[in-house]
mmCIF file of C-alpha atoms in Angstrom:
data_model
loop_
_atom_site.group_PDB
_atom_site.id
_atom_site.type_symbol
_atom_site.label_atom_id
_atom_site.label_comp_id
_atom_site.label_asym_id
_atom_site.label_seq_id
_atom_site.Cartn_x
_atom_site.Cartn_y
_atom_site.Cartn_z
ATOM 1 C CA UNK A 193 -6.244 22.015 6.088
ATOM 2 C CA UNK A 194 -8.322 20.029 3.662
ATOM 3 C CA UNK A 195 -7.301 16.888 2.241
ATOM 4 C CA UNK A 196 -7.964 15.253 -0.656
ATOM 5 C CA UNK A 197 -7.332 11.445 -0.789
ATOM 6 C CA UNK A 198 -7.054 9.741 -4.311
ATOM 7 C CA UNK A 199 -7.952 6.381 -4.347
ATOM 8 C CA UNK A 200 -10.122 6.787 -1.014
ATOM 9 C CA UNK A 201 -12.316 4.624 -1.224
ATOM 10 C CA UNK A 202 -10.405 1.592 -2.235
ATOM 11 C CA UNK A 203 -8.790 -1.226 1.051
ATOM 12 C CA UNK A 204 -5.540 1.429 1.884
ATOM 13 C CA UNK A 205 -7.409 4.821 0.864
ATOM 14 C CA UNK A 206 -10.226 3.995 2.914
ATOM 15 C CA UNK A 207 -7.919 3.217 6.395
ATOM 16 C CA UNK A 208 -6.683 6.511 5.478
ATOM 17 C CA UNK A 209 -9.629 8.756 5.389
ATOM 18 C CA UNK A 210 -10.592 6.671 8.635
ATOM 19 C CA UNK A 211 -7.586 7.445 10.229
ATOM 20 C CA UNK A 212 -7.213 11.188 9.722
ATOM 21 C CA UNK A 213 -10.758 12.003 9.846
ATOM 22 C CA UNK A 214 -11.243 10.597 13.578
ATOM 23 C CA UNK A 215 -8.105 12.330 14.296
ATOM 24 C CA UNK A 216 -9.503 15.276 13.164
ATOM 25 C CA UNK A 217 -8.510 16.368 9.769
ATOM 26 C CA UNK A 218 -11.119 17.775 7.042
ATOM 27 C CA UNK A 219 -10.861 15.210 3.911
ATOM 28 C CA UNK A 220 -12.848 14.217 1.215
ATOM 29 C CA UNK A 221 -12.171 11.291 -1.766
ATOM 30 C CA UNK A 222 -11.476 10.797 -5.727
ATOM 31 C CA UNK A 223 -12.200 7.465 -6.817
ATOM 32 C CA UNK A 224 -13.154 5.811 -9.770
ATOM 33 C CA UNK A 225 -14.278 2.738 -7.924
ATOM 34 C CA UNK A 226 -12.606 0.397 -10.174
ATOM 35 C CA UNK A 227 -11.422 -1.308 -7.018
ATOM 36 C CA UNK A 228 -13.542 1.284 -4.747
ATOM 37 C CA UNK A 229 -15.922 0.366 -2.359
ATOM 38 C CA UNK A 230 -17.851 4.084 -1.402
ATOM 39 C CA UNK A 231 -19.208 2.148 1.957
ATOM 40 C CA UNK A 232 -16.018 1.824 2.919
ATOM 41 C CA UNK A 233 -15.453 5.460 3.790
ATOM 42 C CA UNK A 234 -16.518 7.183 7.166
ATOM 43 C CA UNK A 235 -19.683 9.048 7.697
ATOM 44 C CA UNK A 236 -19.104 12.590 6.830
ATOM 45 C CA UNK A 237 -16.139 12.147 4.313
ATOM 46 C CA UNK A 238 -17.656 12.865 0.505
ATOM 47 C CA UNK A 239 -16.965 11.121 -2.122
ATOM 48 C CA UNK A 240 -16.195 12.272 -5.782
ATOM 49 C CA UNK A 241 -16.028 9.445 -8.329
ATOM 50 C CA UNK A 242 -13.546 10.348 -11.045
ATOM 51 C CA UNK A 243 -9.907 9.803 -11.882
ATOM 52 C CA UNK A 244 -6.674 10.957 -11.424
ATOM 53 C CA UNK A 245 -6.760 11.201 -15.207
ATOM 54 C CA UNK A 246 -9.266 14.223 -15.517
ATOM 55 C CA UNK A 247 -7.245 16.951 -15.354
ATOM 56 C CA UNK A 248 -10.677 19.182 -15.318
ATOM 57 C CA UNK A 249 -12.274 17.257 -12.556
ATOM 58 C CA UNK A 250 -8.889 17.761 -10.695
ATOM 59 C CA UNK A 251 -9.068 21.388 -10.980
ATOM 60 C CA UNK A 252 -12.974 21.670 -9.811
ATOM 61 C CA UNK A 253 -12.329 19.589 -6.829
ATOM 62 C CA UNK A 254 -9.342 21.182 -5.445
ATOM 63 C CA UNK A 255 -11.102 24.740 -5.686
ATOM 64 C CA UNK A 256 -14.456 23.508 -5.295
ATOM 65 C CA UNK A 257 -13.506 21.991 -1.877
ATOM 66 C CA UNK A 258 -10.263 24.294 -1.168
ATOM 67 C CA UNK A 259 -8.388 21.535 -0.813
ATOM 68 C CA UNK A 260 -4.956 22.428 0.830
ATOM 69 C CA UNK A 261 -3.124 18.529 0.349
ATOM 70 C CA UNK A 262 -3.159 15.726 -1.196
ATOM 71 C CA UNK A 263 -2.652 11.907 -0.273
ATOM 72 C CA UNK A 264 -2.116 10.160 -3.507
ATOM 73 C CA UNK A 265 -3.038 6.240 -3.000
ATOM 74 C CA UNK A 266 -4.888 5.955 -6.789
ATOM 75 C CA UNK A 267 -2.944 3.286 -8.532
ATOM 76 C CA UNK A 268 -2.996 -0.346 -10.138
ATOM 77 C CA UNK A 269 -0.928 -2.543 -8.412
ATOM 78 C CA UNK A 270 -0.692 -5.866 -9.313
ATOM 79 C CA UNK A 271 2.319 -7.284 -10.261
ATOM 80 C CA UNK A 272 1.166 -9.624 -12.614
ATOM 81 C CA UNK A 273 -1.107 -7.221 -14.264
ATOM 82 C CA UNK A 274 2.092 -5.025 -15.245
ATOM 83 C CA UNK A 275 4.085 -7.301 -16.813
ATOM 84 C CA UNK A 276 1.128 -8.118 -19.207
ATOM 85 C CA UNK A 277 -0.184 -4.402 -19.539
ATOM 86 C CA UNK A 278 2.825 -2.236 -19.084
ATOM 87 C CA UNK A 279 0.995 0.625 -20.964
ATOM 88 C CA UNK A 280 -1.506 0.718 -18.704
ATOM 89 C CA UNK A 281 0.351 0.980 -15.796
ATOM 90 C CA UNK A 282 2.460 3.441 -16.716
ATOM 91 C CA UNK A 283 -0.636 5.938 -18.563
ATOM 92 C CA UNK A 284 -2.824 5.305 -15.599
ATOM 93 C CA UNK A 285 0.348 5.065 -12.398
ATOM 94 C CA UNK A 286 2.407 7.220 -14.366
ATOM 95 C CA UNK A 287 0.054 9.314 -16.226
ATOM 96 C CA UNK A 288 -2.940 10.366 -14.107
ATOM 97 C CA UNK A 289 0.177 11.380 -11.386
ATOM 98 C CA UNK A 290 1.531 14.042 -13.921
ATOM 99 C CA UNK A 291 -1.816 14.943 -14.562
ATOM 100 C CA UNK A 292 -2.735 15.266 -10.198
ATOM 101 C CA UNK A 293 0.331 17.091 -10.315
ATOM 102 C CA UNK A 294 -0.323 20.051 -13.001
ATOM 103 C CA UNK A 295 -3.337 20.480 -11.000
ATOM 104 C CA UNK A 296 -2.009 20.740 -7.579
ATOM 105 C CA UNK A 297 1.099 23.182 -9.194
ATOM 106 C CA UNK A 298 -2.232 25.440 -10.772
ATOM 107 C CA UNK A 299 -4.014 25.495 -7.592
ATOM 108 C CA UNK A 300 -1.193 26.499 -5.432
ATOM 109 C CA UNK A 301 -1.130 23.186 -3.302
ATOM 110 C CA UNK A 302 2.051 22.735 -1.393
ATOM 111 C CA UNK A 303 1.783 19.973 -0.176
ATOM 112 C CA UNK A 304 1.500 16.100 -1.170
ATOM 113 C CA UNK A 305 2.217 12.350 0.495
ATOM 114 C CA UNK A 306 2.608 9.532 -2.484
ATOM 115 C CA UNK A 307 1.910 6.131 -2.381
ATOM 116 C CA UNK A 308 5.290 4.300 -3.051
ATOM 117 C CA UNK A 309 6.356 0.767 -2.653
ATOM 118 C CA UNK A 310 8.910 -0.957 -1.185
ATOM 119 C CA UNK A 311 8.847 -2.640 -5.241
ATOM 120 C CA UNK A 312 10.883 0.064 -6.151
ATOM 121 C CA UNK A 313 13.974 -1.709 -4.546
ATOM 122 C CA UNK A 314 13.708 -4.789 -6.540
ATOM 123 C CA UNK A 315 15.511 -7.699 -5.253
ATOM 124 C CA UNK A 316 18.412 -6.041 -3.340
ATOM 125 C CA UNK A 317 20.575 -9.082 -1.207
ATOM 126 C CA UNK A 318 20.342 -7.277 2.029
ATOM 127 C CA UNK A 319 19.909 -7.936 5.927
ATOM 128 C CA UNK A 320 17.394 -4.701 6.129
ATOM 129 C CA UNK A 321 16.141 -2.023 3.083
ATOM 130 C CA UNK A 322 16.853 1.388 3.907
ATOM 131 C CA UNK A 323 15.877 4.112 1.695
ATOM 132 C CA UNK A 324 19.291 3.876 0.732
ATOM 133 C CA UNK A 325 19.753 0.895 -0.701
ATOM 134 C CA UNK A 326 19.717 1.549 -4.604
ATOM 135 C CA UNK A 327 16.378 1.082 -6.575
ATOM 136 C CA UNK A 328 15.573 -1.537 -9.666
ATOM 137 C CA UNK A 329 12.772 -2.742 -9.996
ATOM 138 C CA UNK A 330 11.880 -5.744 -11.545
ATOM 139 C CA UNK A 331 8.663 -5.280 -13.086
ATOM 140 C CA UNK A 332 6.833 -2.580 -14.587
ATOM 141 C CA UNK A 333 4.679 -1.820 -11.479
ATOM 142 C CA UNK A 334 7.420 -1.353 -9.624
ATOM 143 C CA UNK A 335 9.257 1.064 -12.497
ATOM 144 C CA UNK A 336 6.206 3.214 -12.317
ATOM 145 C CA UNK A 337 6.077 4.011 -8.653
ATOM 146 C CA UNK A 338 9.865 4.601 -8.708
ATOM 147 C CA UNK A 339 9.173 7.046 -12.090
ATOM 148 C CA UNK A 340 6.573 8.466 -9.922
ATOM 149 C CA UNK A 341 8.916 8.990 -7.086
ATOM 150 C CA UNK A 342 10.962 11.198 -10.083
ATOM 151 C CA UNK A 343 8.161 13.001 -10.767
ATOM 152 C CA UNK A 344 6.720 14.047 -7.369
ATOM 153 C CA UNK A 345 10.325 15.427 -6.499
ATOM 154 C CA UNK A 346 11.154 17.063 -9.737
ATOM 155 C CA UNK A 347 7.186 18.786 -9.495
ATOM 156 C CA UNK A 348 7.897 19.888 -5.680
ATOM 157 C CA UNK A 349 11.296 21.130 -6.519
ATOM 158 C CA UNK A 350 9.576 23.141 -9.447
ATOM 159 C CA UNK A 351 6.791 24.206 -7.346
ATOM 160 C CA UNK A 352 7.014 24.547 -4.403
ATOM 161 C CA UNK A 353 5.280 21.450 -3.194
ATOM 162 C CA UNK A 354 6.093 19.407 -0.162
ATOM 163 C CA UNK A 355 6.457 16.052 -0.337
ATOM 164 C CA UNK A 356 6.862 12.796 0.974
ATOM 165 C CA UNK A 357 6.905 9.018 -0.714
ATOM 166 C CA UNK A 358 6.067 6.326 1.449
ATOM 167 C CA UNK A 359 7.730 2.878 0.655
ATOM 168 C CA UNK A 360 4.962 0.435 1.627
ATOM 169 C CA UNK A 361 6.486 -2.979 2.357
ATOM 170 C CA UNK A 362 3.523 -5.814 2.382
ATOM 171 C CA UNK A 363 0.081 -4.767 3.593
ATOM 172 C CA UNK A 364 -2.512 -6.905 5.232
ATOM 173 C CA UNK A 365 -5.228 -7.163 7.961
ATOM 174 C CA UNK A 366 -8.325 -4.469 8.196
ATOM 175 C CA UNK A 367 -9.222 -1.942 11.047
ATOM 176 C CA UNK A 368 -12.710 -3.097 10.903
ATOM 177 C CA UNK A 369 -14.146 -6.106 8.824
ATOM 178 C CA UNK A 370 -16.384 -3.766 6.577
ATOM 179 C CA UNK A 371 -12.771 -2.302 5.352
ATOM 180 C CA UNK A 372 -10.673 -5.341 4.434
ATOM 181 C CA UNK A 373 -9.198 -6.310 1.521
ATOM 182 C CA UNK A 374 -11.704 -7.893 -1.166
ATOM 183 C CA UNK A 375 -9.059 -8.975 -3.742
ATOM 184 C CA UNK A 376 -7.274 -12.161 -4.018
ATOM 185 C CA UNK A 377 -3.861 -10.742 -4.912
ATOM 186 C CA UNK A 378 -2.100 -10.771 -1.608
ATOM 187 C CA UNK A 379 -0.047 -13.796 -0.032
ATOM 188 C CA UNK A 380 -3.235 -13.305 3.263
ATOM 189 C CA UNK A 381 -6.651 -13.462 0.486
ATOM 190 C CA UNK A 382 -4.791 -16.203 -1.099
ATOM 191 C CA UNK A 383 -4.365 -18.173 1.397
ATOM 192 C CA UNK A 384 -8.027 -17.809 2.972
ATOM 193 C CA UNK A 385 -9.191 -18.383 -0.488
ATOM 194 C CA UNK A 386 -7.665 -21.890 -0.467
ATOM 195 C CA UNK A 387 -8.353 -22.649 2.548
ATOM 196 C CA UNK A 388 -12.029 -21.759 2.016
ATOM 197 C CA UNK A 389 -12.310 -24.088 -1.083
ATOM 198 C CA UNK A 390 -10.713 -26.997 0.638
ATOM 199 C CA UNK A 391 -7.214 -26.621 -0.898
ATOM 200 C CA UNK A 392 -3.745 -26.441 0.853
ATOM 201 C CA UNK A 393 -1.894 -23.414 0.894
ATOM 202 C CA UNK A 394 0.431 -22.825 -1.911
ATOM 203 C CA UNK A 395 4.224 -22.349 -0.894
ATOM 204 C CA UNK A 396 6.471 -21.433 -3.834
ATOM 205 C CA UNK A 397 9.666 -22.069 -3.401
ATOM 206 C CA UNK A 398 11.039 -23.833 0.158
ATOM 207 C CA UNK A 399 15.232 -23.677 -0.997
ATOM 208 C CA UNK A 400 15.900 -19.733 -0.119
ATOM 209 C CA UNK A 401 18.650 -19.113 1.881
ATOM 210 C CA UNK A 402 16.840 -18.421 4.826
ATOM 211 C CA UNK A 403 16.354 -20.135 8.198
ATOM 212 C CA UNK A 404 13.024 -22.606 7.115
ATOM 213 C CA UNK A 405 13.955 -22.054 3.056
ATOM 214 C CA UNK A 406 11.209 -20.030 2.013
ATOM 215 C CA UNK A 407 11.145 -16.109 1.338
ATOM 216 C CA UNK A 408 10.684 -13.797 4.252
ATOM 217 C CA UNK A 409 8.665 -10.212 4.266
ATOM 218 C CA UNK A 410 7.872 -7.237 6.448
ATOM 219 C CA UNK A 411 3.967 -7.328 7.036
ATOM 220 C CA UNK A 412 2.598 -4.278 8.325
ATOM 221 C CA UNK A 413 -0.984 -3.714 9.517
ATOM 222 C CA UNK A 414 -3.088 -1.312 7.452
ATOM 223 C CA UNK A 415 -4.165 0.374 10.207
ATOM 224 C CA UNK A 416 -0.264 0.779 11.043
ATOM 225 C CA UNK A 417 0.011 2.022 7.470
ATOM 226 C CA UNK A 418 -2.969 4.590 7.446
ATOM 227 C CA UNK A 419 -1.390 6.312 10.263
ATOM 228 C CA UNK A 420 2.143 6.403 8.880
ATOM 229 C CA UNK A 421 -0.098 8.813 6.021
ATOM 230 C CA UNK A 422 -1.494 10.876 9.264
ATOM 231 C CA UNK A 423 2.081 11.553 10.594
ATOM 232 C CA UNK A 424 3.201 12.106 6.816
ATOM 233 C CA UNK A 425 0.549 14.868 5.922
ATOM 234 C CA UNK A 426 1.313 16.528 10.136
ATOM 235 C CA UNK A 427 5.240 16.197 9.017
ATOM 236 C CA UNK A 428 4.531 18.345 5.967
ATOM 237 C CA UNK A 429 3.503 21.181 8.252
ATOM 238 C CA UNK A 430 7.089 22.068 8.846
ATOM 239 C CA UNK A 431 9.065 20.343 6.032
ATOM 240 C CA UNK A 432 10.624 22.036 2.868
ATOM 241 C CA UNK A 433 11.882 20.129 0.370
ATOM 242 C CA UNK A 434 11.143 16.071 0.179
ATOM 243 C CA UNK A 435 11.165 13.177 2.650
ATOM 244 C CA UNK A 436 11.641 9.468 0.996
ATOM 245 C CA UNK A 437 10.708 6.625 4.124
ATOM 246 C CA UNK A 438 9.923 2.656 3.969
ATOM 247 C CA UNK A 439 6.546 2.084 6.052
ATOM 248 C CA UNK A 440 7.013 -1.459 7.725
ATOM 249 C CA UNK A 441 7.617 -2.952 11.000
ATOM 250 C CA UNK A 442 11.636 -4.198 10.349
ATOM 251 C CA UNK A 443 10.716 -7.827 11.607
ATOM 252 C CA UNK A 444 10.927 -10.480 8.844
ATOM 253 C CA UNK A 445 8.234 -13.015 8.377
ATOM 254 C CA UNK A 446 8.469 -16.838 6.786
ATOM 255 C CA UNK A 447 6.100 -17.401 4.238
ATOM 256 C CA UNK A 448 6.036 -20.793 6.136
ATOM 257 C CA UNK A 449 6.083 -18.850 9.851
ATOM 258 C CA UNK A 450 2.592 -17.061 8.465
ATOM 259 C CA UNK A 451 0.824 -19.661 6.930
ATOM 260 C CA UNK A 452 1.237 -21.463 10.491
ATOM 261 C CA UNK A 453 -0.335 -18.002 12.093
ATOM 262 C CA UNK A 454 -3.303 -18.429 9.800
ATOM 263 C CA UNK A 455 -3.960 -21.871 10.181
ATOM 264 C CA UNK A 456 -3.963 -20.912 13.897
ATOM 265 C CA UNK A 457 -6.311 -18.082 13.877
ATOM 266 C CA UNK A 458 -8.646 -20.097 10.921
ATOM 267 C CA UNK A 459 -8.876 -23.408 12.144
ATOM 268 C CA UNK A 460 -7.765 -25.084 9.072
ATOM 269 C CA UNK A 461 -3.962 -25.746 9.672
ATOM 270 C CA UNK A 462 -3.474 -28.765 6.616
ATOM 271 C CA UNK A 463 -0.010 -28.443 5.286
ATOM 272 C CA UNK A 464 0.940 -26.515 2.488
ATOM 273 C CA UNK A 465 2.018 -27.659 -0.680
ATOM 274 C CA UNK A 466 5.207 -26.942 -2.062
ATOM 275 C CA UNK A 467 5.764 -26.117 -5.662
ATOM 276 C CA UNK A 468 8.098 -23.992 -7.414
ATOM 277 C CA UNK A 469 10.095 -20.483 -7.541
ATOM 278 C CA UNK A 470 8.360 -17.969 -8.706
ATOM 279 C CA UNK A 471 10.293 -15.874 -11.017
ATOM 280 C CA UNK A 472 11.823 -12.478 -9.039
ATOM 281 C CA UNK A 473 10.922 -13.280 -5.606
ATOM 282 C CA UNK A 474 13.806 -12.250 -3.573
ATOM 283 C CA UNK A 475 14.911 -13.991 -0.782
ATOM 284 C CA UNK A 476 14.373 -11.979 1.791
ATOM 285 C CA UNK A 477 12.809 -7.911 1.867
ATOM 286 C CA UNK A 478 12.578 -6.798 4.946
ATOM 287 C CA UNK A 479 12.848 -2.503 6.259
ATOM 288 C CA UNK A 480 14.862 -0.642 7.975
ATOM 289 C CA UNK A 481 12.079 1.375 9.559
ATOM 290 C CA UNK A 482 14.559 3.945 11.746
ATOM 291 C CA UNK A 483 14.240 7.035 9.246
ATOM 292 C CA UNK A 484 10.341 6.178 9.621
ATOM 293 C CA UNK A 485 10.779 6.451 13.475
ATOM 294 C CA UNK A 486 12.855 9.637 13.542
ATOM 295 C CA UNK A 487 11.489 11.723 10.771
ATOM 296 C CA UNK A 488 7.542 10.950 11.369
ATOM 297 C CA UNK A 489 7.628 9.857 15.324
ATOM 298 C CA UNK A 490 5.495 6.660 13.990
ATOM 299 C CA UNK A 491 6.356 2.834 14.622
ATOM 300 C CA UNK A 492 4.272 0.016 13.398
ATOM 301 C CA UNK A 493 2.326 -1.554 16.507
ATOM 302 C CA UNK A 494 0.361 -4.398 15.350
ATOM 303 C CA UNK A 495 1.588 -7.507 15.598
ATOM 304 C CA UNK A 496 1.314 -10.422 12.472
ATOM 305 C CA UNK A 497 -1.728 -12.209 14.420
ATOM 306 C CA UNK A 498 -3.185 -8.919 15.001
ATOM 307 C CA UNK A 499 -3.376 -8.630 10.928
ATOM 308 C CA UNK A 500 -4.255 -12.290 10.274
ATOM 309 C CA UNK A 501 -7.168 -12.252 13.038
ATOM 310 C CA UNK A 502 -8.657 -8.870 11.623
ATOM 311 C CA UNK A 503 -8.304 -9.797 7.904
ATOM 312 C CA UNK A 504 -9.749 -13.607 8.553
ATOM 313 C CA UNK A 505 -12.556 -11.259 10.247
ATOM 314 C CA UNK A 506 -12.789 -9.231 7.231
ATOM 315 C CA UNK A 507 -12.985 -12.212 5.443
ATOM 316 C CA UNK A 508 -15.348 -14.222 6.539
ATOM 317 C CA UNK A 509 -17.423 -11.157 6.346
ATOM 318 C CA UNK A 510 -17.337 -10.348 3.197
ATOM 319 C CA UNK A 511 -16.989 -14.513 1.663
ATOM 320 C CA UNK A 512 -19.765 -15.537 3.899
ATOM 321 C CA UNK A 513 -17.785 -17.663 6.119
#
């Protein structure tokens, strides 16, 4: 086998090629390094800058390199950034998949793992997500991974292809510093950002129906995460058809309970400020992560502080602290 990783050298892509090249598997990375960081990927794993958009780079690499699957992480994913450029996120999420997908149906692929996200359920008032629960999403980010969820099972019904879409829920912490997250997007960044330039952390919202009023989320390690893609490309071995699963540990978090963890493992525990609701943030999102358990044998194993230490390692790396 020979696997091609989109998006591998960007924060997930690059825990991926990490984590299936020390366990053994031949892979190689497309990137366009709009968010890609090439140092981020192991020793030994090449890297071919381009996008998901070239159809004609798409075809070279996969015969070029023989490639036999494909892990596809390239994406934009910022929430904000949707809602003010849905055509973007739909040509480039929506779009350059199609395009991966013509390519992998000419080169006689059969077999695929997509990045989904657990956005594709929206705001749904349950106790635990299971793949189950019905999708609507609330923003156009979320609308393209659950289009591209369409599109990866109508393709592998057409072709052939084996697949499975993985339903991240909220990603943090870094296997080693040199791979964490360099973006300020995420509730973990954000807060070490404030924190670094002498601000409080920023609570929105502290009224939710839960037990201290603000929301609660499943965090899951990314090195948790990058081996849920391992035991997704080893499950396609022996699966026909498709396989839908939520990636995340099925323990709900506080915004509150986590901003406590990092002024514990930072130093700098001043209070946060409260200001208001954000528009869309559900109450609570947290997964069911059984089907993950009995379809893949994987479990998340990393524990919150575990991600807080390792990305407040990762940051102070790469922020100079």
């Amino acid at each position: 086998m020979t696997w091609l990783i989109t998006g591998g050298a960007g924060y997930i892509g690059a825990h991926v090629a990490r984590a299936m090249s020390e366990a053994g598997e031949r892979v190689l990375a497309l990137d366009d390094l709009s968010a890609g960081v090439p140092e981020r990927l192991p020793v030994g794993v090449p890297l071919v800058r381009g996008s998901s958009l070239d159809g004609d780079l798409l075809k070279r690499v996969l015969a070029d390199h023989a490639v036999t699957g494909v892990v596809h992480l390239a994406a934009r994913k910022q929430v904000a950034e949707s809602v003010a450029e849905p055509t973007r996120y739909y040509r480039e999420n929506v779009g350059g998949l199609a395009t991966l997908l013509d390519a992998v149906a000419e080169a006689g692929v059969r077999r695929l793992v997509f990045s989904s996200s657990a956005a594709v359920y929206g705001n749904p008032d349950v106790d635990l997500i299971t793949e189950d629960t019905p999708c609507a999403p609330v923003n156009p980010y979320g609308e393209t991974k659950l289009t591209g969820e369409w599109l990866v099972r109508a393709a592998g019904a057409a072709h052939g292809i084996s697949t499975v879409c993985l339903r991240y829920f909220n990603v943090a912490g870094a296997a080693a510093p040199e791979l964490a997250d360099t973006g300020v997007f995420n509730i973990v960044p954000m807060v070490f950002d404030r924190l670094t330039r002498g601000e409080a952390p920023r609570i929105f919202g502290d009224d939710y129906p839960t037990p201290d009023g603000t929301c609660v989320r499943d965090y899951i390690h990314v090195a948790d995460l990058a081996e849920a893609h391992l035991a997704a490309a080893r499950r396609l071995s022996d699966l026909s058809g498709d396989l839908t699963v939520n990636i995340g540990r099925g323990e709900g978090v506080s915004v509150r309970e986590l901003i406590d963890v990092i002024g514990e493992v930072s130093g700098d525990a001043r209070p946060p400020v409260v200001e208001g609701r954000r528009p869309g943030d559900a109450p609570r999102a947290v997964a069911s992560a059984a089907r993950a358990a009995e379809e893949l044998g994987w479990t998340a194993s990393r524990t919150v502080r575990e991600m807080v230490e390792s990305a407040w390692r990762g940051w102070q790396r790469h922020h100079g602290g």
